[in-house]
Coordinates of C-alpha atoms in Angstrom, one line a residue:
M1 CA -61.9 73.0 126.8
K2 CA -59.4 75.3 128.7
K3 CA -56.7 73.2 130.2
I4 CA -54.8 73.9 133.4
K5 CA -51.3 75.1 132.8
G6 CA -48.6 75.5 135.2
V7 CA -44.7 75.2 135.5
N8 CA -43.7 73.5 138.9
D9 CA -47.1 74.5 140.4
F10 CA -49.7 72.0 140.5
V11 CA -51.2 69.1 142.5
V12 CA -51.0 65.3 141.7
K13 CA -53.1 62.8 143.5
F14 CA -52.6 59.1 143.4
A15 CA -55.6 56.6 144.0
N16 CA -54.4 53.1 144.8
V17 CA -55.3 50.1 147.0
N18 CA -53.8 49.6 150.2
G19 CA -51.1 46.8 150.3
T20 CA -50.4 46.8 146.6
G21 CA -46.9 48.3 146.7
S22 CA -48.0 51.7 145.5
A23 CA -46.4 53.7 148.3
S24 CA -42.8 53.2 147.4
A25 CA -43.6 54.2 143.7
N26 CA -45.5 57.2 144.8
H27 CA -42.6 58.2 147.0
L28 CA -40.2 57.6 144.2
F29 CA -42.2 60.1 142.1
A30 CA -42.2 62.9 145.0
K31 CA -38.4 62.4 145.7
T32 CA -37.5 62.8 142.1
I33 CA -39.2 66.1 142.0
F34 CA -37.5 67.1 145.1
R35 CA -34.1 66.0 143.7
M36 CA -34.7 68.1 140.7
G37 CA -34.8 71.2 143.0
I38 CA -38.4 71.8 143.0
P39 CA -40.3 72.3 146.2
V40 CA -42.5 69.4 147.0
S41 CA -45.0 68.4 149.7
P42 CA -46.3 64.8 149.6
R43 CA -48.9 63.4 151.9
N44 CA -49.9 59.8 152.4
I45 CA -53.7 59.5 153.0
F46 CA -54.1 55.6 154.1
P47 CA -56.7 53.3 155.9
S48 CA -56.1 51.7 159.2
N49 CA -56.2 48.2 157.9
I50 CA -53.4 46.3 156.4
Q51 CA -54.6 46.0 152.8
G52 CA -57.6 46.1 150.4
L53 CA -59.0 49.6 151.1
P54 CA -58.6 52.9 149.1
T55 CA -55.4 54.9 149.8
W56 CA -54.4 58.1 148.4
Y57 CA -51.1 59.9 147.9
E58 CA -51.1 63.7 147.3
V59 CA -48.2 65.6 146.0
R60 CA -48.1 69.4 146.1
V61 CA -45.7 70.9 143.7
S62 CA -45.2 74.5 144.4
K63 CA -42.5 76.8 142.8
N64 CA -43.5 79.3 145.6
G65 CA -42.5 76.8 148.3
Y66 CA -46.1 76.3 149.8
L67 CA -45.8 73.3 151.9
G68 CA -49.4 73.0 153.0
R69 CA -52.3 71.7 151.0
R70 CA -53.7 73.8 148.3
G71 CA -57.0 72.0 147.7
G72 CA -58.1 70.5 144.4
V73 CA -56.5 68.1 142.1
D74 CA -54.9 69.0 138.7
L75 CA -53.8 65.5 137.7
M76 CA -55.4 62.4 139.1
V77 CA -53.7 59.0 138.7
C78 CA -56.3 56.6 139.5
V79 CA -55.7 52.6 139.5
N80 CA -58.4 51.9 142.0
P81 CA -61.9 51.1 140.6
Q82 CA -63.4 51.2 144.0
S83 CA -62.8 54.9 144.3
M84 CA -62.7 55.9 140.6
E85 CA -66.1 57.7 140.7
K86 CA -65.0 59.9 143.6
D87 CA -61.6 60.3 142.0
V88 CA -63.0 61.6 138.8
A89 CA -65.2 64.1 140.5
S90 CA -62.3 65.6 142.5
V91 CA -60.3 66.8 139.4
D92 CA -60.6 70.5 138.8
P93 CA -62.1 71.6 135.5
G94 CA -59.2 71.6 133.0
G95 CA -57.3 68.9 134.6
Y96 CA -56.2 65.5 133.8
F97 CA -57.3 62.0 134.7
L98 CA -54.7 59.1 134.1
Y99 CA -56.2 55.6 134.5
D100 CA -55.5 51.9 133.6
S101 CA -57.1 51.5 130.2
T102 CA -56.8 47.7 130.1
K103 CA -60.5 47.7 130.5
P104 CA -62.9 50.5 129.0
L105 CA -63.7 53.3 131.2
P106 CA -67.5 53.4 132.1
T107 CA -69.4 55.9 130.3
H108 CA -70.8 57.5 133.7
L109 CA -67.3 58.5 134.6
K110 CA -66.6 60.7 131.5
R111 CA -66.5 64.5 131.9
D112 CA -66.4 67.1 129.2
D113 CA -64.2 69.4 131.2
I114 CA -61.2 67.3 131.9
T115 CA -58.6 65.3 129.8
Y116 CA -58.3 61.6 130.0
I117 CA -55.1 59.7 129.7
G118 CA -55.5 56.1 129.3
I119 CA -52.5 53.7 129.7
P120 CA -53.0 49.9 129.7
L121 CA -51.0 49.4 132.9
T122 CA -52.2 45.9 133.7
Q123 CA -52.0 44.6 130.1
M124 CA -48.4 45.8 129.7
C125 CA -47.2 44.2 132.7
M126 CA -48.9 40.9 131.9
Q127 CA -47.1 40.9 128.7
E128 CA -43.7 41.9 129.9
F129 CA -43.5 40.2 133.3
E130 CA -44.3 36.4 134.1
V131 CA -44.6 36.6 138.0
P132 CA -47.9 37.5 139.1
R133 CA -46.8 39.4 142.2
L134 CA -44.2 41.4 140.0
Q135 CA -47.1 42.3 137.6
Q136 CA -49.0 43.8 140.5
L137 CA -46.0 45.7 142.0
L138 CA -44.4 47.0 138.7
K139 CA -47.8 48.5 137.5
N140 CA -47.2 51.2 139.8
V141 CA -43.6 51.8 138.3
V142 CA -45.2 51.9 135.0
Y143 CA -47.2 55.0 135.8
V144 CA -44.3 56.7 137.3
G145 CA -42.5 56.2 134.0
A146 CA -45.5 57.6 132.1
L147 CA -45.5 60.6 134.3
A148 CA -41.9 61.1 133.7
A149 CA -42.7 61.7 130.1
L150 CA -46.0 63.6 130.6
L151 CA -44.5 66.0 133.2
N152 CA -41.0 66.3 131.9
M153 CA -39.3 64.5 134.8
D154 CA -35.7 63.7 134.7
L155 CA -35.8 60.1 133.8
S156 CA -32.0 59.4 134.6
M157 CA -32.7 60.8 138.0
V158 CA -35.7 58.4 138.5
K159 CA -33.4 55.5 137.6
D160 CA -30.7 56.6 140.0
L161 CA -33.2 56.7 142.8
L162 CA -34.5 53.3 141.8
A163 CA -30.8 52.0 142.2
D164 CA -30.5 53.6 145.5
Q165 CA -33.7 52.1 146.7
F166 CA -32.8 48.6 145.6
K167 CA -29.1 48.7 146.6
G168 CA -28.0 45.2 147.3
K169 CA -30.9 43.8 145.4
E170 CA -29.6 44.1 142.0
K171 CA -32.0 41.6 140.5
L172 CA -34.8 43.9 141.3
I173 CA -33.4 47.0 139.6
S174 CA -33.5 45.6 136.0
S175 CA -37.2 44.7 136.2
N176 CA -38.1 48.2 137.7
V177 CA -36.0 50.1 135.2
Q178 CA -37.8 47.9 132.5
A179 CA -41.1 49.0 133.9
L180 CA -40.2 52.6 134.1
E181 CA -39.2 52.6 130.4
I182 CA -42.3 50.8 129.2
G183 CA -44.4 53.5 130.7
Y184 CA -42.1 56.3 129.5
Q185 CA -42.3 55.1 125.9
Y186 CA -45.9 54.5 125.8
A187 CA -46.7 58.1 126.9
L188 CA -44.4 59.5 124.5
E189 CA -45.8 57.5 121.5
N190 CA -49.4 58.1 122.5
Y191 CA -49.6 61.5 123.9
K192 CA -48.2 65.0 123.5
C193 CA -45.4 65.4 126.0
P194 CA -45.1 67.2 128.2
L195 CA -48.5 68.3 129.3
A196 CA -49.6 71.9 129.9
I197 CA -48.7 71.3 133.5
R198 CA -45.0 70.2 133.7
L199 CA -41.7 70.3 135.7
E200 CA -38.5 72.3 135.0
N201 CA -35.4 71.7 137.1
G202 CA -35.2 74.3 139.9
N203 CA -33.0 77.3 139.3
A204 CA -34.1 79.8 141.9
D205 CA -34.9 79.6 145.5
A206 CA -38.6 79.6 146.4
P207 CA -39.7 82.9 148.0
H208 CA -41.3 81.0 151.0
I209 CA -38.2 78.9 151.7
A210 CA -35.4 80.8 153.3
E211 CA -32.6 78.3 153.0
S212 CA -31.7 76.7 149.6
E213 CA -30.7 73.4 151.1
H214 CA -33.3 71.2 152.4
I215 CA -33.9 67.6 153.4
L216 CA -37.0 65.4 153.3
M217 CA -37.9 64.4 156.8
N218 CA -40.9 63.5 159.0
G219 CA -41.7 64.9 162.2
N220 CA -41.6 61.7 164.2
T221 CA -37.9 61.2 163.2
A222 CA -37.1 64.6 164.0
A223 CA -38.6 64.4 167.4
A224 CA -36.8 61.2 168.2
L225 CA -33.5 62.9 167.2
G226 CA -34.5 65.8 169.4
A227 CA -34.8 63.3 172.5
I228 CA -31.5 61.9 171.6
Y229 CA -29.7 65.3 171.6
G230 CA -31.9 66.5 174.4
G231 CA -30.3 63.9 176.8
A232 CA -33.1 61.3 177.0
T233 CA -31.9 57.8 178.1
V234 CA -35.3 56.1 179.0
A235 CA -38.2 55.7 176.7
A236 CA -41.4 53.9 177.9
W237 CA -44.1 53.5 175.6
Y238 CA -47.0 51.5 174.2
P239 CA -47.5 51.2 170.4
I240 CA -50.2 53.4 168.9
T241 CA -50.6 54.9 165.5
P242 CA -49.4 57.6 164.6
S243 CA -46.8 57.9 167.3
T244 CA -45.0 54.4 167.1
S245 CA -42.4 55.6 164.8
V246 CA -41.0 58.1 167.4
V247 CA -39.7 55.4 169.6
D248 CA -38.7 53.2 166.6
A249 CA -36.6 55.9 165.5
F250 CA -35.3 56.7 169.0
S251 CA -34.2 53.2 169.3
K252 CA -32.6 53.2 166.0
Y253 CA -30.5 56.3 166.8
A254 CA -29.8 55.2 170.5
E255 CA -28.2 52.0 169.0
R256 CA -25.6 54.3 167.4
L257 CA -25.4 57.1 169.8
R258 CA -26.1 55.9 173.2
I259 CA -23.3 53.2 173.4
D260 CA -20.5 53.5 175.9
P261 CA -17.2 53.8 173.8
G262 CA -15.2 52.1 176.7
T263 CA -17.3 49.1 177.6
G264 CA -19.7 48.8 174.5
K265 CA -22.7 48.7 177.0
R266 CA -26.0 50.6 176.2
N267 CA -26.5 53.7 178.0
Y268 CA -30.3 53.8 177.5
A269 CA -33.5 51.8 178.3
I270 CA -36.5 51.3 176.1
V271 CA -39.4 49.6 177.6
Q272 CA -42.6 48.5 175.8
A273 CA -45.1 48.5 178.5
E274 CA -48.3 46.5 178.8
D275 CA -50.3 49.7 178.3
E276 CA -50.2 53.5 178.3
L277 CA -50.8 53.8 182.0
A278 CA -47.7 51.9 182.7
A279 CA -45.6 53.6 180.2
I280 CA -46.4 57.1 181.7
G281 CA -45.8 55.6 185.2
M282 CA -42.4 54.4 184.2
V283 CA -41.5 57.7 182.7
V284 CA -42.5 59.6 185.9
G285 CA -40.4 57.2 188.0
A286 CA -37.5 57.5 185.8
N287 CA -37.6 61.3 185.8
W288 CA -38.0 61.4 189.5
N289 CA -34.9 59.3 189.8
G290 CA -32.9 61.8 187.8
A291 CA -33.0 60.4 184.2
R292 CA -34.4 62.2 181.3
A293 CA -37.2 60.1 180.2
F294 CA -40.1 60.4 177.8
T295 CA -43.1 58.7 176.1
A296 CA -45.0 59.0 172.9
T297 CA -48.7 58.5 172.3
S298 CA -51.8 59.7 170.4
G299 CA -55.3 60.8 171.8
P300 CA -56.5 57.5 173.2
G301 CA -53.2 57.1 175.1
L302 CA -53.4 60.7 176.3
S303 CA -56.7 60.0 177.8
L304 CA -55.2 57.0 179.8
M305 CA -52.2 58.9 180.8
S306 CA -54.2 61.8 182.2
E307 CA -54.1 60.6 186.0
F308 CA -50.3 60.0 185.9
L309 CA -50.0 63.5 184.2
G310 CA -51.9 65.0 187.2
L311 CA -49.6 63.1 189.7
A312 CA -46.5 64.7 187.9
Y313 CA -48.0 68.1 187.9
F314 CA -49.0 67.9 191.7
A315 CA -45.9 66.2 192.8
E316 CA -43.8 68.4 190.4
V317 CA -41.9 65.8 188.5
P318 CA -40.6 66.5 185.0
V319 CA -42.1 64.5 182.2
V320 CA -41.9 64.8 178.6
L321 CA -44.8 63.4 176.4
I322 CA -44.8 63.5 172.6
N323 CA -48.4 63.5 171.5
V324 CA -48.9 62.8 167.7
Q325 CA -52.5 63.6 167.4
R326 CA -55.1 61.9 165.3
S327 CA -58.8 61.8 164.6
G328 CA -61.0 61.0 167.8
P329 CA -62.9 60.4 169.9
S330 CA -62.5 56.9 171.0
T331 CA -60.6 54.9 168.2
G332 CA -61.8 57.3 165.7
M333 CA -60.1 57.3 162.5
P334 CA -56.5 56.2 163.6
T335 CA -54.7 57.1 160.3
R336 CA -56.3 60.6 160.0
S337 CA -54.9 63.9 161.1
Q338 CA -56.4 66.3 163.6
Q339 CA -55.7 68.9 166.1
S340 CA -58.3 67.7 168.6
D341 CA -56.3 67.1 171.7
V342 CA -55.8 70.7 172.7
L343 CA -58.1 71.0 175.6
A344 CA -57.5 67.5 176.9
A345 CA -53.8 68.0 177.0
A346 CA -54.0 71.7 178.3
Y347 CA -56.1 70.6 181.4
A348 CA -55.0 67.0 181.5
S349 CA -56.0 65.2 184.7
H350 CA -58.9 66.0 187.1
G351 CA -59.0 69.0 189.4
D352 CA -57.2 72.2 188.6
T353 CA -54.4 71.4 186.4
K354 CA -52.5 73.5 183.6
Q355 CA -50.1 71.6 181.4
V356 CA -47.4 73.2 179.3
L357 CA -47.8 72.6 175.6
L358 CA -45.6 73.1 172.6
F359 CA -46.8 73.4 169.0
P360 CA -44.4 72.4 166.4
A361 CA -45.2 73.5 162.8
T362 CA -42.2 71.7 161.0
P363 CA -39.8 68.8 161.5
R364 CA -37.1 71.3 162.4
E365 CA -39.5 72.6 165.2
C366 CA -40.0 69.0 166.2
F367 CA -36.4 68.6 166.8
D368 CA -35.7 71.9 168.5
M369 CA -38.8 71.7 170.6
T370 CA -38.2 68.2 171.8
V371 CA -34.8 69.4 173.0
E372 CA -36.4 72.3 174.7
A373 CA -39.1 70.2 176.2
F374 CA -36.5 68.3 178.3
D375 CA -35.1 71.5 179.4
L376 CA -38.4 73.2 180.2
S377 CA -39.6 70.2 182.2
E378 CA -36.9 70.1 184.4
R379 CA -36.7 73.9 184.7
L380 CA -40.4 74.0 185.6
Q381 CA -40.6 70.7 187.3
T382 CA -43.8 69.8 185.5
P383 CA -45.0 67.8 182.3
V384 CA -44.3 69.3 179.0
I385 CA -46.3 67.9 176.1
L386 CA -45.2 68.3 172.5
M387 CA -48.4 68.6 170.2
S388 CA -47.5 67.1 167.0
D389 CA -50.0 65.5 164.7
L390 CA -50.2 62.7 162.1
D391 CA -49.7 65.1 159.1
L392 CA -46.4 66.3 160.6
G393 CA -45.4 63.2 162.3
M394 CA -45.8 60.7 159.5
N395 CA -45.4 62.6 156.3
D396 CA -42.2 63.8 154.6
W397 CA -41.7 67.5 154.8
M398 CA -39.1 69.8 153.2
S399 CA -37.0 70.9 156.1
P400 CA -33.8 72.8 156.5
P401 CA -31.1 70.4 157.9
L402 CA -31.3 70.0 161.6
E403 CA -28.5 72.1 163.4
W404 CA -26.9 71.4 166.7
D405 CA -24.5 73.5 168.9
D406 CA -22.0 71.3 170.5
K407 CA -21.8 73.7 173.4
Y408 CA -25.3 72.9 174.5
E409 CA -25.6 72.0 178.1
M410 CA -28.8 70.4 179.8
D411 CA -30.7 72.8 182.0
R412 CA -31.6 70.8 185.1
G413 CA -33.2 73.6 186.8
K414 CA -33.3 74.0 190.5
V415 CA -31.5 70.9 191.7
L416 CA -29.5 71.0 194.9
D417 CA -26.4 68.9 195.2
A418 CA -24.8 67.8 198.3
Q419 CA -22.9 71.0 198.9
G420 CA -26.1 72.9 198.2
L421 CA -28.0 71.0 200.9
D422 CA -25.1 71.7 203.4
E423 CA -25.4 75.4 202.7
A424 CA -29.1 75.8 202.7
E425 CA -30.2 77.5 205.9
K426 CA -33.7 75.9 205.3
W427 CA -34.8 73.5 202.6
G428 CA -38.5 72.2 202.0
R429 CA -39.2 70.5 198.9
Y430 CA -42.3 72.7 198.2
L431 CA -40.7 75.9 199.7
D432 CA -40.9 78.7 197.1
V433 CA -37.7 80.9 198.1
D434 CA -37.6 82.9 194.9
G435 CA -41.1 83.9 194.3
D436 CA -41.4 82.4 190.9
G437 CA -43.4 79.3 192.1
I438 CA -40.5 76.9 191.3
C439 CA -39.1 75.1 194.3
F440 CA -35.6 73.5 194.8
R441 CA -35.6 69.8 194.5
T442 CA -33.1 66.9 195.0
L443 CA -32.4 63.7 193.2
P444 CA -32.3 60.4 195.2
G445 CA -28.8 59.7 196.9
T446 CA -27.6 63.1 196.7
H447 CA -26.7 63.3 200.4
P448 CA -26.2 60.8 203.1
D449 CA -28.8 62.3 205.5
K450 CA -30.2 65.5 204.0
G451 CA -32.7 66.2 201.1
A452 CA -34.9 63.3 201.6
Y453 CA -38.7 63.8 201.3
F454 CA -41.8 61.8 200.6
T455 CA -43.3 62.3 197.0
R456 CA -46.9 61.9 197.0
G457 CA -50.0 63.0 194.9
S458 CA -52.0 63.9 198.1
S459 CA -51.9 67.3 199.6
K460 CA -48.9 68.5 201.6
N461 CA -47.3 71.5 203.2
E462 CA -44.1 73.3 202.1
M463 CA -41.9 70.7 203.8
A464 CA -43.6 67.8 202.0
V465 CA -45.4 66.5 205.0
Y466 CA -48.9 65.1 204.4
S467 CA -51.5 67.7 205.2
E468 CA -55.3 68.0 204.7
S469 CA -55.2 71.6 205.9
G470 CA -57.2 73.9 203.6
E471 CA -54.6 76.6 204.0
D472 CA -51.7 74.3 203.1
Y473 CA -53.7 73.2 200.0
V474 CA -54.6 76.6 198.9
Q475 CA -51.1 77.8 199.4
N476 CA -49.8 75.0 197.2
V477 CA -52.1 75.2 194.3
D478 CA -51.6 79.0 194.2
R479 CA -47.9 78.5 194.0
L480 CA -48.4 76.0 191.1
L481 CA -50.5 78.8 189.3
R482 CA -47.7 81.3 190.0
K483 CA -45.3 78.7 188.4
F484 CA -47.4 78.5 185.4
D485 CA -47.4 82.2 185.1
T486 CA -43.5 82.0 185.2
A487 CA -43.6 79.5 182.4
K488 CA -44.7 82.4 180.1
T489 CA -41.2 83.7 180.1
Y490 CA -39.7 80.4 179.2
V491 CA -41.9 78.9 176.5
P492 CA -41.3 79.7 172.8
T493 CA -43.0 83.1 171.8
P494 CA -45.6 83.4 169.1
K495 CA -44.5 84.3 165.7
T496 CA -46.0 87.4 164.0
H497 CA -46.2 88.8 160.4
P498 CA -47.6 92.2 159.4
P499 CA -50.0 92.2 156.6
I500 CA -49.0 92.1 152.9
E501 CA -49.3 95.7 151.6
V502 CA -52.6 96.1 149.6
K503 CA -53.0 99.6 147.6
K504 CA -56.7 99.6 147.6
P505 CA -58.0 97.6 150.6
K506 CA -61.5 96.3 150.3
T507 CA -62.3 96.3 153.9
K508 CA -62.2 98.9 156.7
L509 CA -61.6 96.2 159.3
K510 CA -58.4 95.4 160.8
I511 CA -58.3 91.5 160.6
G512 CA -55.9 89.1 162.2
T513 CA -55.5 85.4 162.0
L514 CA -54.2 82.9 164.8
F515 CA -53.1 79.3 163.9
F516 CA -50.7 76.7 165.2
G517 CA -48.9 73.5 164.2
T518 CA -49.6 72.2 160.7
S519 CA -52.5 74.7 160.1
A520 CA -49.6 77.3 159.5
S521 CA -48.5 76.5 156.1
P522 CA -52.0 76.6 154.4
S523 CA -52.8 79.7 156.5
Y524 CA -49.9 81.7 155.3
E525 CA -50.8 80.8 151.7
A526 CA -54.5 81.7 152.3
V527 CA -53.4 85.1 153.6
E528 CA -51.6 85.7 150.5
I529 CA -54.4 84.7 148.4
L530 CA -56.6 87.2 150.1
A531 CA -54.3 90.0 150.0
E532 CA -54.2 89.7 146.1
E533 CA -58.0 90.2 146.4
G534 CA -57.6 93.4 148.5
I535 CA -57.8 92.0 152.0
P536 CA -54.8 92.8 154.2
I537 CA -54.6 90.3 157.2
D538 CA -52.1 90.2 160.1
T539 CA -50.9 86.7 161.4
M540 CA -49.8 85.1 164.6
R541 CA -48.6 81.6 165.0
I542 CA -49.1 80.3 168.5
R543 CA -46.1 78.1 169.6
A544 CA -46.7 77.3 173.2
F545 CA -49.3 77.2 176.1
P546 CA -49.3 79.1 178.5
F547 CA -49.9 82.0 176.2
H548 CA -47.6 85.0 175.9
N549 CA -49.0 88.3 176.7
D550 CA -48.4 89.2 172.9
L551 CA -51.4 87.0 172.1
D552 CA -53.8 89.2 174.2
D553 CA -52.4 92.4 172.7
F554 CA -52.8 90.9 169.1
I555 CA -56.5 90.0 169.8
H556 CA -57.3 93.4 171.4
D557 CA -55.6 95.1 168.6
H558 CA -57.9 93.7 165.9
D559 CA -61.6 94.1 164.9
L560 CA -61.9 90.6 163.9
V561 CA -59.7 87.6 164.5
F562 CA -59.9 84.1 162.8
V563 CA -58.7 81.2 164.6
I564 CA -57.7 78.4 162.3
E565 CA -57.6 74.8 163.6
Q566 CA -58.3 71.3 162.9
N567 CA -61.1 70.2 165.2
R568 CA -64.8 70.3 165.3
D569 CA -65.3 72.3 168.5
G570 CA -62.7 75.2 168.1
Q571 CA -60.7 74.0 171.1
M572 CA -57.9 76.4 170.6
R573 CA -60.6 79.3 170.3
Q574 CA -62.0 77.9 173.6
L575 CA -58.7 77.8 175.4
I576 CA -57.9 81.5 174.4
M577 CA -61.4 82.6 175.5
N578 CA -60.9 80.9 178.8
E579 CA -57.4 81.8 179.6
C580 CA -57.3 85.5 178.2
Q581 CA -61.0 86.3 179.0
I582 CA -61.9 87.1 175.4
A583 CA -65.5 87.7 174.4
P584 CA -66.8 85.1 172.0
D585 CA -67.7 87.5 169.3
K586 CA -64.2 88.6 169.0
L587 CA -62.9 85.2 167.7
T588 CA -64.3 83.4 164.6
S589 CA -63.3 79.8 164.1
V590 CA -62.2 78.4 160.7
L591 CA -62.3 74.7 161.1
N592 CA -61.4 71.4 159.4
Y593 CA -62.2 68.1 161.0
S594 CA -62.4 65.7 158.0
G595 CA -59.2 63.9 159.0
T596 CA -57.4 65.2 155.8
P597 CA -55.2 68.2 156.4
I598 CA -56.8 71.6 156.0
T599 CA -56.4 73.6 152.7
A600 CA -55.6 77.1 151.9
R601 CA -58.6 77.2 149.6
A602 CA -61.0 76.2 152.4
I603 CA -59.3 78.8 154.8
A604 CA -59.7 81.6 152.3
G605 CA -63.1 80.6 151.3
K606 CA -64.3 80.6 154.9
I607 CA -62.8 84.1 155.7
R608 CA -64.4 85.4 152.4
E609 CA -67.9 84.1 153.7
T610 CA -67.5 85.7 157.1
L611 CA -66.3 89.0 155.8
N612 CA -69.3 89.1 153.4
T613 CA -71.7 89.2 156.4
H614 CA -69.9 92.5 157.5
S615 CA -71.6 94.2 154.5
A616 CA -71.3 97.6 156.1
D617 CA -67.6 97.4 156.3
V618 CA -66.6 95.1 153.4
V619 CA -66.8 95.3 149.7
A620 CA -68.2 92.4 148.1
L621 CA -65.5 89.9 146.8
R622 CA -65.4 87.7 143.7
P623 CA -66.3 84.0 144.5
E624 CA -63.6 81.4 144.8
T625 CA -62.2 80.2 141.4
A626 CA -61.1 76.6 140.8

């Protein structure tokens, strides 16, 4: 049997039971690899109940710095009998299967093309520890110890991290270290260590990670910090997975950074509303009153917030919404990731609406784009929706440290102060004097007798006076469309990369790929896989809606364009066709909507399959290998 080999380049997957304390042990494993200077990308795949159902934790180790999912499993650590049959089947040929050998492995779970590593986890814990709860919890630490020997991990570093984790709880440190050493010694005495897949301390920068110093951070925490640094003082929300930790983190940082140094009073307000409708209503009111306010939600909340988003769009009130997408529709799969709110967010509310969307791909962009969202929403006087997802929001990602320019000043947009009102020859709340569709506004209490107007969601004229005149209505909504066109000059531009040079291309077609958000990392990797096979592909990462004119140019400059996204209906493809007037046959969807993040292998496979249908232009390619 040919075994999988690799140094700092493999996938480990843990199969556990939710609620058994495995998460902290698995995170310890990933964090140790990160501390060793090796690029790592962990993902927690968990059920929406409290305990009892299968949960998985996947760790991608990549010397090249690929942070997306590759696909396939090289080493499975399975301690859950419920999912064992599925877990055995998921291991790539030549891979490894580590299991609890306290009980014999059923015959039907044995394969000839993988290596089995049996470790009596339960038996050892029952012999060494008396407390039943500890026996259950420390079983997870025992397999981390075994992995330390099998994969050549730095055991002293694992112990240091354990000490950090239980700082102030010294009684727990000794039992955890004991469990770690039990597993380590058992693996050394019973198996050839290290395996053909192993770790070596990082000694060179990965080619796909520009900066050498990185932190592990999730997107929700980064977005919360972006709200803090972007000047937010009000958060109104209703808890919903996977966005709850955005406001939790905002609250934590606000307690440190939003306290008046002179009086000790809080300079912020956080309100847990009775539902999502009330939450967005509070945010609209706070922004209208001059505060920088935001809310965070997911798909079901976005649906409920649509009417208030329509009000903010039509009354032109700044709003920032952080939407951490999950699998829908309805309740769907609350703890699974998708990019399935694209159309719902872009056209949120009834009538003719177009909302500004930002698509972060990394925690660093969650931070930067949240700050930018507050400036954009006030500059454009409209809602701005940050389109994150569960994969980015709740999983730890390697990220360059967040940076901040202390010279930053908030862009409040066209806001008239008292002097500006006195100097204005004519002012109307919805009067466009600059031709960019953006009108001057005032904040309540700015002037003793000027600048007042009635804010309403019904039709009005340029002076904000109620009107049912068709002419006034058309003038107003056409101006809003003009403002949306102006937004193209303000939102983040797309990122493009030319194709990797291929000496003997296997296709005459000029091929491009479009992707956004967390589809980016595996898409870049898939493009490199295909380049090695002789297929050069251009890439463009979409970062905002409205779309920049560069997107239209990119599509028309290619014979075939793949749109890579994580939903069933190809929503980004539909949005591009609708907004850019692109023929359907110009764009080919590459889709994933299983709830687990898309993989590089799946993307490359779909592109191969499609290109093979263009037999007149493409040389047949070898099939995907494991």
